[in-house]
Amino acid sequence: MNISVISRNIGVALVCNALFMFICTVVAALYDFDSAFSPLLLSGIITITVGLFPLIFVKANREIDIKNGFIIIVLSWLLCCLFGMLPYVLWGGEFNLVNAWFESVSGYTTTGATILNNIEALPHSLLLWRSSTHFLGGIGIVIFMLYILPSVGINRARITKMEISVLSRENYRFKIKETIKRIATVYFGITFLSMVGFMLAGMNLFDAVNHAFSVVSTGGFSTKNLSIGAYDSVAVEMVANIFMLAASLHFGLIYALVVKGSFNLFKSPVIRFYIAGVTIATIIIAFNLLLSQNADSIWGALRLALFQVVSIASTTGFATADTSVWPNLSILILIYLSIQCGCSGSTSGGIKSDRILIFFKSLPVQLKKVLHPKAVLHVRLGDSLISHTMVADITMYMLIYMLILFVCALLLCIMGVDFMDSFTSSIASIGNVGPGFGNVGSYGNFSSIPAMGRVVVSVEMLLGRLEIYSLIIVLLISKWK
């Protein structure tokens, strides 16, 4: 283990966080030095001091191996969450240590679940800090760090390849510097355009910035207790729909479409599968709402259904309705979307549509292999052949994902949590979706979950954001040869 390499890279990540804390401190000053000014200033000073220490006193070392890379990834996330909870703890209110940790992890992992009963009681600067954790977590603090500080040099390639999932790298066949450029261009582009869109739709600048941070990261933190529903605006909802959907698509394909004029985005079988799923789910839920008298008209039903489907499928988690009181068919479809979610190469969480589609395509091949053991059969995705190794890896990932989901749900049930709350909060946490159903639904929060339960689901959020393997590998790193 190379302590100098690890500490310096984590130091850069903490400095990035401290800079956003200071930005929020400036916002606190602009709002008549609101009650979060001192907590944010002190948190920024502590974070930047710890971050700068290894950068100043530890000798630079560009050598990095796979083991150190995984440690950097995991410790960067854990320490960012730890230091990110400081403003909450120092501010007080509903934030005890467990609640502050939960809110911080939920922010950085872009889950968007909250323990707050009254979000609007927070000062403007602390609301911005919550959204900033989404913004940092959405792009991935490691990617953010490497883009801002190119002096990291050759470490860039090795760390970035660990941060970007295997599936998403299939559409990033460029040098690492070009990959980071494309990710950042799309990320900042969606942020800016969604902010402008929200302002044109009637939001003030502050709300527009906060919701833009949440949209691009598919996070879900809002400045309002009723989320997007507080605005009761078709224009606001349409802006959110467009950019939530964009943020859940592969950033490399979006870049190619906008900058290069390539139409591969529309040719991608994964994108088609995902969009078709969103469309079908919207239509079924709309008719289900209409028939169950949860909507007054077909247009009202489509408006409600479209927003909730896009929000859940993209793992953003905004809401314009209390989905917990919807018919069982609609709830079941939304639960499925909470498991599948968006596309690899985006800020979306969950298993990912890529894996689900490849799994479905592999099923008939596996059945034919049973009937014809000696046949040479391949799984195709568009014009590409999917290797048997990748199919096996995807199947294993999905099994581990579902195992963790059910184990965490079981632990919550043992703690006395209602079945629907346990099951859907576990789904929402590992998928980084945010809302579940019942008390943890779209208009609820996680304050009813016991303290130990909130710790369990926060670990689940981290597992989901790190796509499980990174955290497990680091926990077993002592067994590496």
XYZ file of C-alpha atoms in Angstrom:
481
model
C 0.000 0.000 0.000
C 1.502 3.315 -1.146
C 0.440 5.816 1.529
C 1.853 8.849 -0.299
C -0.110 8.188 -3.493
C -3.311 7.407 -1.600
C -3.132 10.391 0.759
C -2.299 12.915 -1.964
C -5.154 11.831 -4.237
C -7.651 11.792 -1.373
C -6.327 15.209 -0.388
C -7.257 16.582 -3.807
C -10.788 15.167 -3.434
C -11.185 16.885 -0.058
C -9.929 20.187 -1.442
C -12.622 20.027 -4.147
C -15.225 19.574 -1.416
C -13.805 22.437 0.619
C -14.069 24.783 -2.380
C -17.798 24.073 -2.635
C -18.159 24.626 1.121
C -16.589 28.069 0.703
C -18.927 28.838 -2.221
C -21.859 27.971 0.043
C -20.327 30.199 2.740
C -20.399 33.096 0.269
C -24.058 32.323 -0.422
C -24.709 32.389 3.338
C -23.150 35.859 3.461
C -25.331 37.026 0.551
C -28.413 35.893 2.466
C -27.631 38.153 5.450
C -25.158 35.719 7.002
C -27.742 33.005 7.545
C -27.440 30.446 10.350
C -25.243 28.075 8.309
C -22.501 30.661 7.674
C -20.304 29.654 10.615
C -20.868 25.857 10.220
C -19.966 26.019 6.525
C -16.953 28.266 7.068
C -15.585 26.076 9.854
C -16.280 22.904 7.849
C -14.484 24.381 4.835
C -11.448 25.329 6.928
C -11.251 21.855 8.506
C -11.715 20.072 5.181
C -9.206 22.141 3.211
C -6.640 21.877 6.021
C -6.869 18.085 6.030
C -6.894 18.009 2.225
C -3.888 20.283 1.787
C -1.763 18.563 4.432
C -0.709 15.575 2.267
C -0.396 17.792 -0.814
C 2.117 19.998 1.003
C 3.978 17.588 3.250
C 3.801 14.241 1.429
C 6.273 13.697 -1.386
C 4.662 13.266 -4.800
C 4.780 9.750 -6.194
C 3.253 8.990 -9.583
C 3.463 5.209 -9.252
C 0.099 3.601 -8.711
C -1.117 0.026 -8.975
C -4.574 -1.514 -9.071
C -4.699 -2.069 -5.311
C -3.891 1.573 -4.512
C -6.362 2.680 -7.165
C -9.254 0.841 -5.545
C -8.283 2.186 -2.123
C -8.226 5.746 -3.511
C -11.683 5.317 -5.052
C -13.325 3.907 -1.924
C -11.586 6.134 0.631
C -12.313 9.227 -1.470
C -16.034 8.452 -1.306
C -16.004 7.543 2.381
C -13.993 10.582 3.485
C -15.982 12.963 1.295
C -19.148 11.649 2.962
C -17.522 11.988 6.387
C -16.329 15.571 5.890
C -19.502 16.390 3.980
C -21.565 15.747 7.120
C -19.709 18.449 9.084
C -21.955 21.364 7.994
C -25.033 19.385 9.063
C -23.614 18.397 12.462
C -22.382 21.911 13.233
C -25.691 23.461 12.142
C -27.818 21.151 14.307
C -31.583 21.075 13.923
C -32.733 17.598 12.898
C -29.127 16.549 12.254
C -27.671 14.294 14.919
C -24.601 12.250 13.938
C -26.533 9.404 12.309
C -28.876 11.758 10.452
C -25.991 13.919 9.248
C -24.121 10.836 7.989
C -27.260 9.574 6.247
C -27.925 12.936 4.553
C -24.291 13.257 3.462
C -24.111 9.727 2.019
C -27.488 10.210 0.335
C -26.179 13.402 -1.253
C -22.834 12.128 -2.533
C -24.278 8.847 -3.800
C -27.018 10.899 -5.540
C -29.692 8.835 -3.808
C -31.705 11.840 -2.689
C -33.351 10.167 0.315
C -33.661 12.437 3.356
C -34.409 12.348 7.070
C -35.725 15.915 7.056
C -39.344 16.530 7.970
C -39.109 20.196 7.006
C -36.629 20.847 4.214
C -37.696 24.462 3.888
C -36.516 25.159 7.454
C -32.901 24.898 6.271
C -31.092 28.137 5.410
C -30.332 28.806 1.743
C -26.617 28.063 2.074
C -27.215 24.637 3.644
C -29.770 23.811 0.954
C -27.119 24.652 -1.628
C -24.592 22.457 0.190
C -27.033 19.510 0.024
C -27.370 20.037 -3.728
C -23.613 20.499 -4.106
C -22.995 17.035 -2.668
C -25.214 15.751 -5.489
C -23.214 17.722 -8.043
C -19.897 16.388 -6.749
C -21.171 12.843 -6.382
C -22.880 12.801 -9.763
C -19.782 13.342 -11.820
C -17.843 11.165 -9.413
C -15.482 12.952 -7.088
C -12.542 11.129 -8.659
C -13.462 12.162 -12.216
C -14.087 15.706 -10.947
C -10.693 15.720 -9.250
C -8.837 14.488 -12.334
C -10.568 16.979 -14.638
C -9.908 19.985 -12.414
C -6.303 19.061 -11.644
C -4.569 17.638 -14.738
C -1.285 17.576 -12.796
C -2.335 14.195 -11.415
C -0.715 12.941 -14.614
C -0.366 9.253 -15.389
C -2.528 8.336 -12.384
C -5.426 9.753 -14.403
C -5.765 6.692 -16.623
C -5.644 4.050 -13.938
C -8.008 5.732 -11.501
C -10.535 6.787 -14.137
C -10.800 3.266 -15.544
C -11.786 2.062 -12.081
C -14.347 4.849 -11.602
C -16.114 4.298 -14.957
C -17.968 0.996 -15.061
C -16.979 -1.679 -17.555
C -20.243 -1.382 -19.457
C -19.995 2.382 -19.934
C -16.418 2.098 -21.186
C -17.715 0.212 -24.234
C -18.757 3.581 -25.708
C -15.666 5.475 -24.493
C -13.041 4.136 -26.895
C -10.758 7.145 -26.510
C -7.766 8.224 -24.510
C -8.585 8.840 -20.859
C -8.139 12.598 -21.207
C -10.689 12.661 -24.037
C -13.084 10.472 -22.024
C -12.970 12.845 -19.066
C -13.454 15.797 -21.399
C -16.593 14.224 -22.878
C -18.059 13.322 -19.492
C -17.418 16.810 -18.122
C -18.704 18.593 -21.224
C -22.032 16.768 -21.131
C -22.278 17.060 -17.342
C -21.715 20.806 -17.223
C -23.800 21.260 -20.368
C -26.842 19.546 -18.846
C -26.326 21.531 -15.638
C -26.296 24.878 -17.431
C -29.144 24.127 -19.845
C -31.414 22.711 -17.131
C -30.722 25.739 -14.922
C -31.682 28.092 -17.772
C -34.723 25.949 -18.540
C -35.936 26.062 -14.951
C -35.521 29.836 -14.833
C -37.483 30.255 -18.074
C -40.163 28.004 -16.573
C -40.551 30.351 -13.607
C -38.043 29.299 -10.941
C -35.848 31.874 -9.250
C -32.072 31.609 -9.721
C -31.415 29.898 -6.388
C -34.012 27.161 -6.917
C -32.935 26.725 -10.534
C -29.303 26.105 -9.547
C -30.257 23.630 -6.821
C -32.613 21.672 -9.041
C -30.122 21.719 -11.927
C -27.530 20.126 -9.610
C -30.083 17.469 -8.683
C -31.201 16.814 -12.260
C -27.750 16.383 -13.799
C -26.683 14.028 -11.019
C -30.069 12.234 -11.045
C -30.073 12.963 -7.325
C -33.406 14.345 -6.201
C -32.705 16.811 -3.389
C -35.118 19.719 -3.707
C -35.465 23.043 -1.898
C -39.167 22.342 -1.320
C -40.970 19.924 0.992
C -43.240 18.879 -1.886
C -40.346 18.563 -4.350
C -41.201 19.624 -7.930
C -44.872 19.244 -7.031
C -44.617 22.492 -5.028
C -44.417 24.484 -8.269
C -47.521 22.878 -9.824
C -46.156 23.900 -13.232
C -46.318 21.940 -16.466
C -43.346 23.946 -17.781
C -41.160 23.091 -14.764
C -42.126 19.427 -15.028
C -41.326 19.272 -18.743
C -37.889 20.836 -18.209
C -37.237 18.320 -15.440
C -38.477 15.432 -17.616
C -36.212 16.369 -20.535
C -33.044 16.727 -18.491
C -33.701 13.835 -16.090
C -34.041 11.627 -19.150
C -30.896 13.109 -20.732
C -28.870 12.576 -17.551
C -29.871 8.902 -17.511
C -28.534 8.276 -21.049
C -24.956 7.442 -21.980
C -22.942 10.684 -21.849
C -20.586 9.514 -24.598
C -23.475 9.049 -27.033
C -24.973 12.414 -26.070
C -21.603 14.081 -26.731
C -21.335 12.355 -30.104
C -24.834 13.516 -31.054
C -24.410 17.163 -30.038
C -20.755 17.761 -30.911
C -20.055 15.243 -33.682
C -23.514 14.995 -35.252
C -23.529 11.220 -34.784
C -26.906 9.482 -34.510
C -25.573 6.447 -32.620
C -27.670 7.544 -29.646
C -30.843 6.645 -31.541
C -29.311 3.467 -32.996
C -28.203 2.086 -29.642
C -30.285 -0.997 -28.721
C -29.842 -0.151 -25.026
C -31.200 3.384 -25.477
C -34.128 2.051 -27.515
C -34.857 -0.576 -24.863
C -34.735 2.037 -22.099
C -36.896 4.620 -23.893
C -39.394 1.924 -24.925
C -39.629 0.806 -21.306
C -40.256 4.364 -20.099
C -42.911 4.882 -22.794
C -44.763 1.622 -22.115
C -44.638 2.137 -18.345
C -46.024 5.678 -18.738
C -48.955 4.501 -20.866
C -49.871 1.585 -18.588
C -49.648 3.669 -15.406
C -51.627 6.538 -16.991
C -54.523 4.228 -17.850
C -54.257 2.553 -14.452
C -54.534 5.959 -12.733
C -57.457 6.942 -14.922
C -59.383 3.710 -14.312
C -58.736 3.870 -10.555
C -59.884 7.517 -10.468
C -56.483 8.797 -9.318
C -56.564 11.236 -12.235
C -59.388 13.394 -13.647
C -58.482 13.187 -17.337
C -56.241 11.303 -19.747
C -53.920 14.301 -20.004
C -53.738 14.641 -16.243
C -53.011 10.921 -15.945
C -50.279 11.096 -18.604
C -48.723 14.130 -16.898
C -48.595 12.360 -13.520
C -47.418 9.055 -14.974
C -44.722 10.515 -17.239
C -43.083 12.560 -14.512
C -43.008 9.783 -11.918
C -41.808 7.185 -14.445
C -38.951 9.365 -15.746
C -38.030 10.422 -12.217
C -37.856 6.854 -10.895
C -36.328 5.272 -14.019
C -33.574 7.905 -14.099
C -33.108 7.476 -10.292
C -33.631 11.209 -9.754
C -36.480 10.773 -7.307
C -38.336 14.076 -7.741
C -42.079 13.867 -7.165
C -45.312 15.583 -8.158
C -47.607 13.039 -6.493
C -47.749 10.665 -3.547
C -47.153 7.393 -5.380
C -47.687 5.375 -2.183
C -51.471 5.744 -2.616
C -51.437 4.691 -6.273
C -52.911 1.358 -7.449
C -50.824 -1.777 -6.919
C -50.148 -2.213 -10.654
C -48.615 1.257 -10.885
C -46.555 0.676 -7.729
C -45.283 -2.660 -9.064
C -44.150 -1.074 -12.351
C -42.367 1.729 -10.478
C -40.637 -0.839 -8.249
C -39.369 -2.637 -11.349
C -38.076 0.651 -12.782
C -36.341 1.313 -9.438
C -34.389 -1.900 -9.967
C -33.627 -1.548 -13.669
C -33.004 2.233 -13.849
C -31.074 4.123 -16.550
C -28.105 3.433 -18.809
C -24.432 2.831 -18.095
C -22.254 5.840 -18.783
C -24.806 8.139 -17.128
C -25.287 9.374 -13.561
C -28.174 6.932 -13.091
C -27.962 4.159 -10.504
C -29.547 0.708 -10.284
C -28.653 -2.470 -12.130
C -28.702 -0.480 -15.423
C -30.721 -1.110 -18.569
C -27.604 -2.454 -20.317
C -27.322 -5.394 -17.943
C -31.045 -6.096 -17.993
C -31.149 -6.141 -21.807
C -28.088 -8.379 -22.116
C -29.573 -10.703 -19.490
C -32.860 -10.955 -21.400
C -31.007 -11.608 -24.659
C -28.901 -14.310 -23.043
C -31.920 -16.283 -21.801
C -32.954 -17.819 -25.170
C -29.298 -18.575 -25.906
C -28.963 -20.427 -22.594
C -32.159 -22.384 -23.293
C -30.886 -23.400 -26.732
C -27.608 -24.512 -25.135
C -29.582 -26.875 -22.925
C -31.220 -28.439 -25.990
C -28.047 -28.340 -28.112
C -25.020 -28.554 -25.765
C -22.486 -28.619 -28.615
C -23.941 -25.670 -30.518
C -21.827 -22.500 -30.802
C -24.221 -19.725 -29.894
C -23.603 -16.044 -29.242
C -25.446 -13.222 -27.533
C -25.790 -10.197 -29.813
C -26.454 -6.611 -28.863
C -27.003 -4.738 -32.105
C -23.940 -5.404 -34.238
C -21.826 -6.410 -31.254
C -21.147 -9.874 -29.918
C -21.349 -10.134 -26.143
C -18.756 -12.514 -24.737
C -19.812 -15.394 -22.512
C -17.539 -13.923 -19.840
C -19.461 -10.652 -19.843
C -22.796 -12.481 -19.701
C -21.531 -14.486 -16.719
C -20.228 -11.318 -15.034
C -23.565 -9.542 -15.546
C -25.520 -12.504 -14.176
C -23.242 -12.653 -11.130
C -23.538 -8.895 -10.561
C -27.335 -9.074 -10.694
C -27.402 -11.987 -8.241
C -25.129 -10.169 -5.770
C -27.182 -6.977 -6.226
C -30.456 -8.764 -5.437
C -28.870 -10.659 -2.542
C -27.721 -7.417 -0.910
C -31.153 -5.890 -1.546
C -32.984 -8.744 0.200
C -30.481 -9.024 3.082
C -30.798 -5.318 3.877
C -34.594 -5.517 3.617
C -34.498 -8.489 6.006
C -32.335 -6.545 8.482
C -34.805 -3.654 8.421
C -37.706 -6.067 9.023
C -35.840 -7.536 12.001
C -35.547 -3.987 13.379
C -39.322 -3.717 13.298
C -39.721 -1.710 10.102
C -42.909 -2.296 8.080
C -42.475 -4.735 5.155
C -43.265 -2.199 2.406
C -40.957 0.367 4.014
C -38.174 -2.227 4.426
C -38.404 -3.675 0.941
C -38.757 -0.450 -1.012
C -36.239 1.542 1.055
C -33.705 -1.220 0.355
C -34.506 -1.067 -3.380
C -34.311 2.727 -3.382
C -31.021 2.778 -1.468
C -28.969 0.284 -3.434
C -30.361 1.718 -6.679
C -29.646 5.300 -5.523
C -33.253 6.109 -6.422
C -34.324 7.951 -3.261
C -38.029 7.431 -2.577
C -39.612 4.076 -1.920
C -43.224 3.521 -0.915
C -45.126 3.794 2.344
C -43.483 6.000 4.983
C -40.386 6.314 2.785
C -42.459 7.277 -0.268
C -42.192 10.261 -2.566
C -43.783 12.602 -0.023
C -42.299 10.844 3.014
C -38.762 10.516 4.396
C -36.487 8.071 6.204
C -36.881 9.571 9.691
C -39.146 6.659 10.703
C -36.347 4.136 10.028
C -34.397 3.284 13.248
C -30.904 4.757 13.618
C -29.192 1.431 12.937
C -31.482 0.964 9.939
C -30.364 4.317 8.534
C -26.764 3.154 8.895
C -27.603 -0.062 7.011
C -29.249 1.731 4.087
C -26.436 4.314 3.931
C -23.957 1.458 3.452
C -26.314 0.122 0.783
C -26.230 3.512 -0.966
C -22.428 3.395 -1.064
C -22.466 -0.160 -2.407
C -24.846 0.911 -5.158
C -22.852 3.998 -6.112
C -19.567 2.072 -6.203
C -21.284 -0.733 -8.156
C -20.668 -3.190 -5.304
C -17.331 -4.659 -6.356
C -15.060 -1.717 -5.484
C -16.102 -1.665 -1.831
C -16.029 -5.448 -1.492
C -12.575 -5.627 -3.096
C -11.153 -3.081 -0.649
C -12.673 -4.940 2.316
C -10.940 -8.106 1.077
C -7.732 -6.375 0.038
C -5.689 -8.082 2.769
C -6.303 -11.359 0.944
C -4.752 -10.093 -2.306
C -1.535 -11.785 -3.334
